Short mmCIF file of C-alpha atoms in Angstrom, two decimals:
data_model
loop_
_atom_site.label_atom_id
_atom_site.label_comp_id
_atom_site.label_asym_id
_atom_site.label_seq_id
_atom_site.Cartn_x
_atom_site.Cartn_y
_atom_site.Cartn_z
CA UNK A 27 0.00 0.00 0.00
CA UNK A 28 2.79 2.43 0.92
CA UNK A 29 4.54 1.90 -2.44
CA UNK A 30 1.29 2.82 -4.24
CA UNK A 31 1.01 5.95 -2.15
CA UNK A 32 4.56 6.97 -2.98
CA UNK A 33 3.65 6.84 -6.68
CA UNK A 34 0.95 9.43 -5.97
CA UNK A 35 3.45 11.74 -4.26
CA UNK A 36 3.67 14.03 -7.29
CA UNK A 37 0.07 15.08 -6.60
CA UNK A 38 0.58 15.88 -2.93
CA UNK A 39 2.35 19.24 -3.21
CA UNK A 40 -0.05 20.63 -5.82
CA UNK A 41 -3.25 19.66 -4.03
CA UNK A 42 -2.36 19.85 -0.34
CA UNK A 43 0.20 22.63 -0.03
CA UNK A 44 -2.25 24.57 2.12
CA UNK A 45 -2.62 21.97 4.84
CA UNK A 46 -1.91 23.42 8.29
CA UNK A 47 -0.63 21.54 11.30
CA UNK A 48 0.82 21.74 14.76
CA UNK A 49 4.57 22.25 15.04
CA UNK A 50 6.31 19.02 15.81
CA UNK A 51 9.89 17.80 15.78
CA UNK A 52 11.40 17.11 12.37
CA UNK A 53 11.42 13.52 11.31
CA UNK A 54 13.44 11.70 8.74
CA UNK A 55 12.21 9.48 5.88
CA UNK A 56 12.92 5.81 6.30
CA UNK A 57 13.57 3.47 3.38
CA UNK A 58 9.92 2.37 3.41
CA UNK A 59 8.65 5.93 3.00
CA UNK A 60 7.15 6.26 6.49
CA UNK A 61 8.42 9.18 8.55
CA UNK A 62 10.12 7.89 11.67
CA UNK A 63 12.43 9.23 14.29
CA UNK A 64 15.83 7.66 14.69
CA UNK A 65 15.90 5.72 17.91
CA UNK A 66 19.00 3.82 18.91
CA UNK A 67 18.42 0.25 19.97
CA UNK A 68 19.62 -0.90 23.32
CA UNK A 69 20.64 -4.47 24.08
CA UNK A 70 17.27 -4.89 25.77
CA UNK A 71 15.41 -3.78 22.65
CA UNK A 72 17.40 -6.16 20.44
CA UNK A 73 16.69 -9.03 22.82
CA UNK A 74 12.99 -8.19 22.88
CA UNK A 75 12.81 -8.16 19.07
CA UNK A 76 14.60 -11.51 18.93
CA UNK A 77 12.12 -13.05 21.32
CA UNK A 78 9.22 -11.54 19.37
CA UNK A 79 10.51 -13.00 16.10
CA UNK A 80 10.82 -16.45 17.64
CA UNK A 81 7.26 -16.31 18.93
CA UNK A 82 5.86 -14.95 15.63
CA UNK A 83 4.89 -11.66 17.29
CA UNK A 84 5.19 -8.29 15.59
CA UNK A 85 8.05 -6.25 17.12
CA UNK A 86 7.40 -2.73 18.30
CA UNK A 87 7.25 -0.22 15.43
CA UNK A 88 9.24 2.92 16.10
CA UNK A 89 6.64 5.43 14.98
CA UNK A 90 7.73 7.83 17.71
CA UNK A 91 10.09 8.12 20.64
CA UNK A 92 7.21 7.50 23.04
CA UNK A 93 7.58 3.95 24.35
CA UNK A 94 3.95 3.80 25.45
CA UNK A 95 2.69 4.75 22.00
CA UNK A 96 5.05 2.28 20.31
CA UNK A 97 3.73 -0.49 22.55
CA UNK A 98 0.13 0.45 21.73
CA UNK A 99 0.82 0.42 17.98
CA UNK A 100 2.52 -2.98 18.29
CA UNK A 101 -0.48 -4.41 20.19
CA UNK A 102 -2.85 -2.95 17.59
CA UNK A 103 -0.85 -4.57 14.78
CA UNK A 104 -1.13 -7.93 16.49
CA UNK A 105 -4.90 -7.42 16.79
CA UNK A 106 -5.14 -6.52 13.09
CA UNK A 107 -3.17 -9.63 12.18
CA UNK A 108 -5.53 -11.70 14.34
CA UNK A 109 -8.55 -10.32 12.47
CA UNK A 110 -9.67 -8.26 15.47
CA UNK A 111 -10.00 -4.75 14.01
CA UNK A 112 -12.37 -3.51 16.74
CA UNK A 113 -9.81 -4.36 19.40
CA UNK A 114 -7.03 -2.75 17.38
CA UNK A 115 -8.94 0.51 16.93
CA UNK A 116 -9.84 0.56 20.62
CA UNK A 117 -6.15 0.28 21.54
CA UNK A 118 -5.15 3.03 19.13
CA UNK A 119 -7.94 5.37 20.24
CA UNK A 120 -6.89 4.88 23.85
CA UNK A 121 -3.36 5.85 22.81
CA UNK A 122 -4.66 9.08 21.24
CA UNK A 123 -6.17 10.00 24.61
CA UNK A 124 -3.10 9.16 26.69
CA UNK A 125 -0.74 10.85 24.18
CA UNK A 126 -2.86 13.50 22.43
CA UNK A 127 0.06 15.19 20.63
CA UNK A 128 1.51 12.01 19.15
CA UNK A 129 0.64 11.37 15.51
CA UNK A 130 1.49 7.64 15.48
CA UNK A 131 -1.90 6.22 16.58
CA UNK A 132 -3.74 8.42 14.09
CA UNK A 133 -1.39 7.43 11.28
CA UNK A 134 -1.80 3.73 12.00
CA UNK A 135 -5.60 4.10 12.01
CA UNK A 136 -5.45 6.04 8.73
CA UNK A 137 -3.40 3.29 7.11
CA UNK A 138 -5.73 0.58 8.38
CA UNK A 139 -8.86 2.39 7.16
CA UNK A 140 -7.26 2.99 3.76
CA UNK A 141 -6.38 -0.69 3.42
CA UNK A 142 -10.04 -1.69 3.74
CA UNK A 143 -11.27 1.14 1.47
CA UNK A 144 -12.87 3.20 4.27
CA UNK A 145 -11.61 6.34 2.56
CA UNK A 146 -13.71 8.81 4.53
CA UNK A 147 -12.32 7.62 7.87
CA UNK A 148 -8.83 7.41 6.36
CA UNK A 149 -9.03 11.09 5.42
CA UNK A 150 -10.31 12.10 8.86
CA UNK A 151 -7.50 10.26 10.63
CA UNK A 152 -4.90 11.63 8.21
CA UNK A 153 -6.04 15.18 8.93
CA UNK A 154 -5.44 14.49 12.62
CA UNK A 155 -1.90 13.43 11.70
CA UNK A 156 -1.32 16.69 9.83
CA UNK A 157 -2.48 18.70 12.85
CA UNK A 158 0.45 17.17 14.71
CA UNK A 159 2.95 17.02 11.84
CA UNK A 160 2.15 19.17 8.81
CA UNK A 161 5.03 17.60 6.83
CA UNK A 162 3.89 13.98 7.05
CA UNK A 163 3.92 12.76 3.44
CA UNK A 164 2.14 9.47 4.15
CA UNK A 165 -0.88 11.28 5.61
CA UNK A 166 -0.97 13.70 2.68
CA UNK A 167 -0.77 10.85 0.19
CA UNK A 168 -3.59 8.99 1.92
CA UNK A 169 -5.76 12.11 1.69
CA UNK A 170 -5.01 12.62 -2.00
CA UNK A 171 -5.56 9.03 -3.11
CA UNK A 172 -8.63 8.57 -0.91
CA UNK A 173 -10.14 11.80 -2.16
CA UNK A 174 -9.53 10.90 -5.80
CA UNK A 175 -11.09 7.46 -5.39
CA UNK A 176 -14.16 8.88 -3.69
CA UNK A 177 -14.50 11.61 -6.33
CA UNK A 178 -14.11 9.15 -9.19
CA UNK A 179 -16.81 6.86 -7.84
CA UNK A 180 -19.21 9.72 -7.11
CA UNK A 181 -18.70 11.34 -10.52
CA UNK A 182 -19.33 8.01 -12.21
CA UNK A 183 -22.59 7.62 -10.25
CA UNK A 184 -23.69 11.16 -11.12
CA UNK A 185 -22.85 10.65 -14.78
CA UNK A 186 -25.18 7.68 -15.01
CA UNK A 187 -27.91 9.93 -13.59
CA UNK A 188 -27.03 12.87 -15.89
CA UNK A 189 -26.52 15.05 -12.82
CA UNK A 190 -23.15 16.62 -13.71
CA UNK A 191 -23.91 20.27 -14.36
CA UNK A 192 -23.32 23.79 -13.11
CA UNK A 193 -20.63 24.32 -10.49
CA UNK A 194 -20.06 20.57 -10.18
CA UNK A 195 -19.07 20.37 -13.85
CA UNK A 196 -16.73 23.35 -13.43
CA UNK A 197 -15.05 21.85 -10.37
CA UNK A 198 -14.65 18.49 -12.12
CA UNK A 199 -13.10 20.15 -15.17
CA UNK A 200 -10.69 22.11 -12.97
CA UNK A 201 -9.66 18.91 -11.21
CA UNK A 202 -9.13 17.12 -14.53
CA UNK A 203 -6.94 20.00 -15.73
CA UNK A 204 -4.79 19.86 -12.59
CA UNK A 205 -4.37 16.11 -12.91
CA UNK A 206 -3.40 16.33 -16.60
CA UNK A 207 -0.82 19.03 -15.85
CA UNK A 208 0.70 17.07 -12.98
CA UNK A 209 0.76 13.87 -15.00
CA UNK A 210 2.39 15.66 -17.94
CA UNK A 211 -0.43 14.88 -20.39
CA UNK A 212 -1.26 18.41 -21.57
CA UNK A 213 1.04 18.17 -24.61
CA UNK A 214 -0.33 14.75 -25.49
CA UNK A 215 -3.93 15.99 -25.50
CA UNK A 216 -3.01 19.07 -27.55
CA UNK A 217 -1.20 16.92 -30.13
CA UNK A 218 -4.17 14.58 -30.41
CA UNK A 219 -6.47 17.56 -30.97
CA UNK A 220 -4.28 18.94 -33.79
CA UNK A 221 -4.26 15.58 -35.57
CA UNK A 222 -8.05 15.45 -35.39
CA UNK A 223 -8.37 18.94 -36.93
CA UNK A 224 -5.90 18.08 -39.70
CA UNK A 225 -7.81 14.92 -40.53
CA UNK A 226 -11.09 16.85 -40.76
CA UNK A 227 -9.54 19.44 -43.08
CA UNK A 228 -8.18 16.77 -45.43
CA UNK A 229 -11.55 15.09 -45.58
CA UNK A 230 -13.25 18.37 -46.54
CA UNK A 231 -10.69 19.10 -49.31
CA UNK A 232 -11.13 15.62 -50.79
CA UNK A 233 -14.91 16.03 -51.03
CA UNK A 234 -16.25 16.90 -54.49
CA UNK A 235 -17.64 20.44 -54.98
CA UNK A 236 -21.44 20.65 -54.69
CA UNK A 237 -23.53 21.04 -57.83
CA UNK A 238 -24.61 24.54 -58.93
CA UNK A 239 -27.55 25.80 -56.90
CA UNK A 240 -27.17 23.23 -54.15
CA UNK A 241 -26.49 24.61 -50.67
CA UNK A 242 -23.46 22.93 -49.06
CA UNK A 243 -24.22 20.97 -45.93
CA UNK A 244 -23.14 22.43 -42.59
CA UNK A 245 -19.62 21.41 -41.49
CA UNK A 246 -19.40 18.84 -38.68
CA UNK A 247 -19.05 20.28 -35.16
CA UNK A 248 -15.51 20.89 -33.93
CA UNK A 249 -13.86 18.05 -32.04
CA UNK A 250 -14.10 18.33 -28.29
CA UNK A 251 -11.40 15.80 -27.54
CA UNK A 252 -9.56 18.29 -25.35
CA UNK A 253 -12.44 18.29 -22.85
CA UNK A 254 -12.71 14.98 -20.97
CA UNK A 255 -16.24 15.90 -19.89
CA UNK A 256 -17.45 16.87 -23.38
CA UNK A 257 -19.40 13.64 -23.76
CA UNK A 258 -21.51 14.61 -20.77
CA UNK A 259 -22.97 17.75 -22.41
#
């Protein structure tokens, strides 16, 4: 899931640059893409992880430097693995109460909700993460991807009901434009449009001239290939 979110990173800055948050200590990006703080392992920690591996338990995840929060996240992961999501969420929510300024429980809940396609809850939990760390890229990515999936589904439903009009159409067109620009497809669409116009012109030139006294038929309407929502008009 995290690798898919990293692919959507190019959308994050353009769409979520205005997100505000609570000042928090800077964190560094780990190889997996999750922001973590660097915590040195003591001999006790290494021994604990060794025991956990031998007993098939999930070792504590170093989301933060708060040992209590790390323990809660580890217990929640075990509950998720045991197909006990209610228990896992209860543990994480308790951690948000005992450590209200720590983002880790909120981030873990956001990831879990995203994994089961509960995109609304994933967005809500990710916003709580950004209140505590405005630079968290995982939370921003979850918001972007979740929002796009919800919008895509809703637009598809509205299209089948012919309900895309007015301000909704304008907003959808603006979003499509932003996505094309960020994906680097503007030139591709423009080139496709030019080819369509050239083809139409050649077809007109190759048509025989109308007989004297006959009114030429009206030219076909201009191509609207540059507008992805043109078919909805």
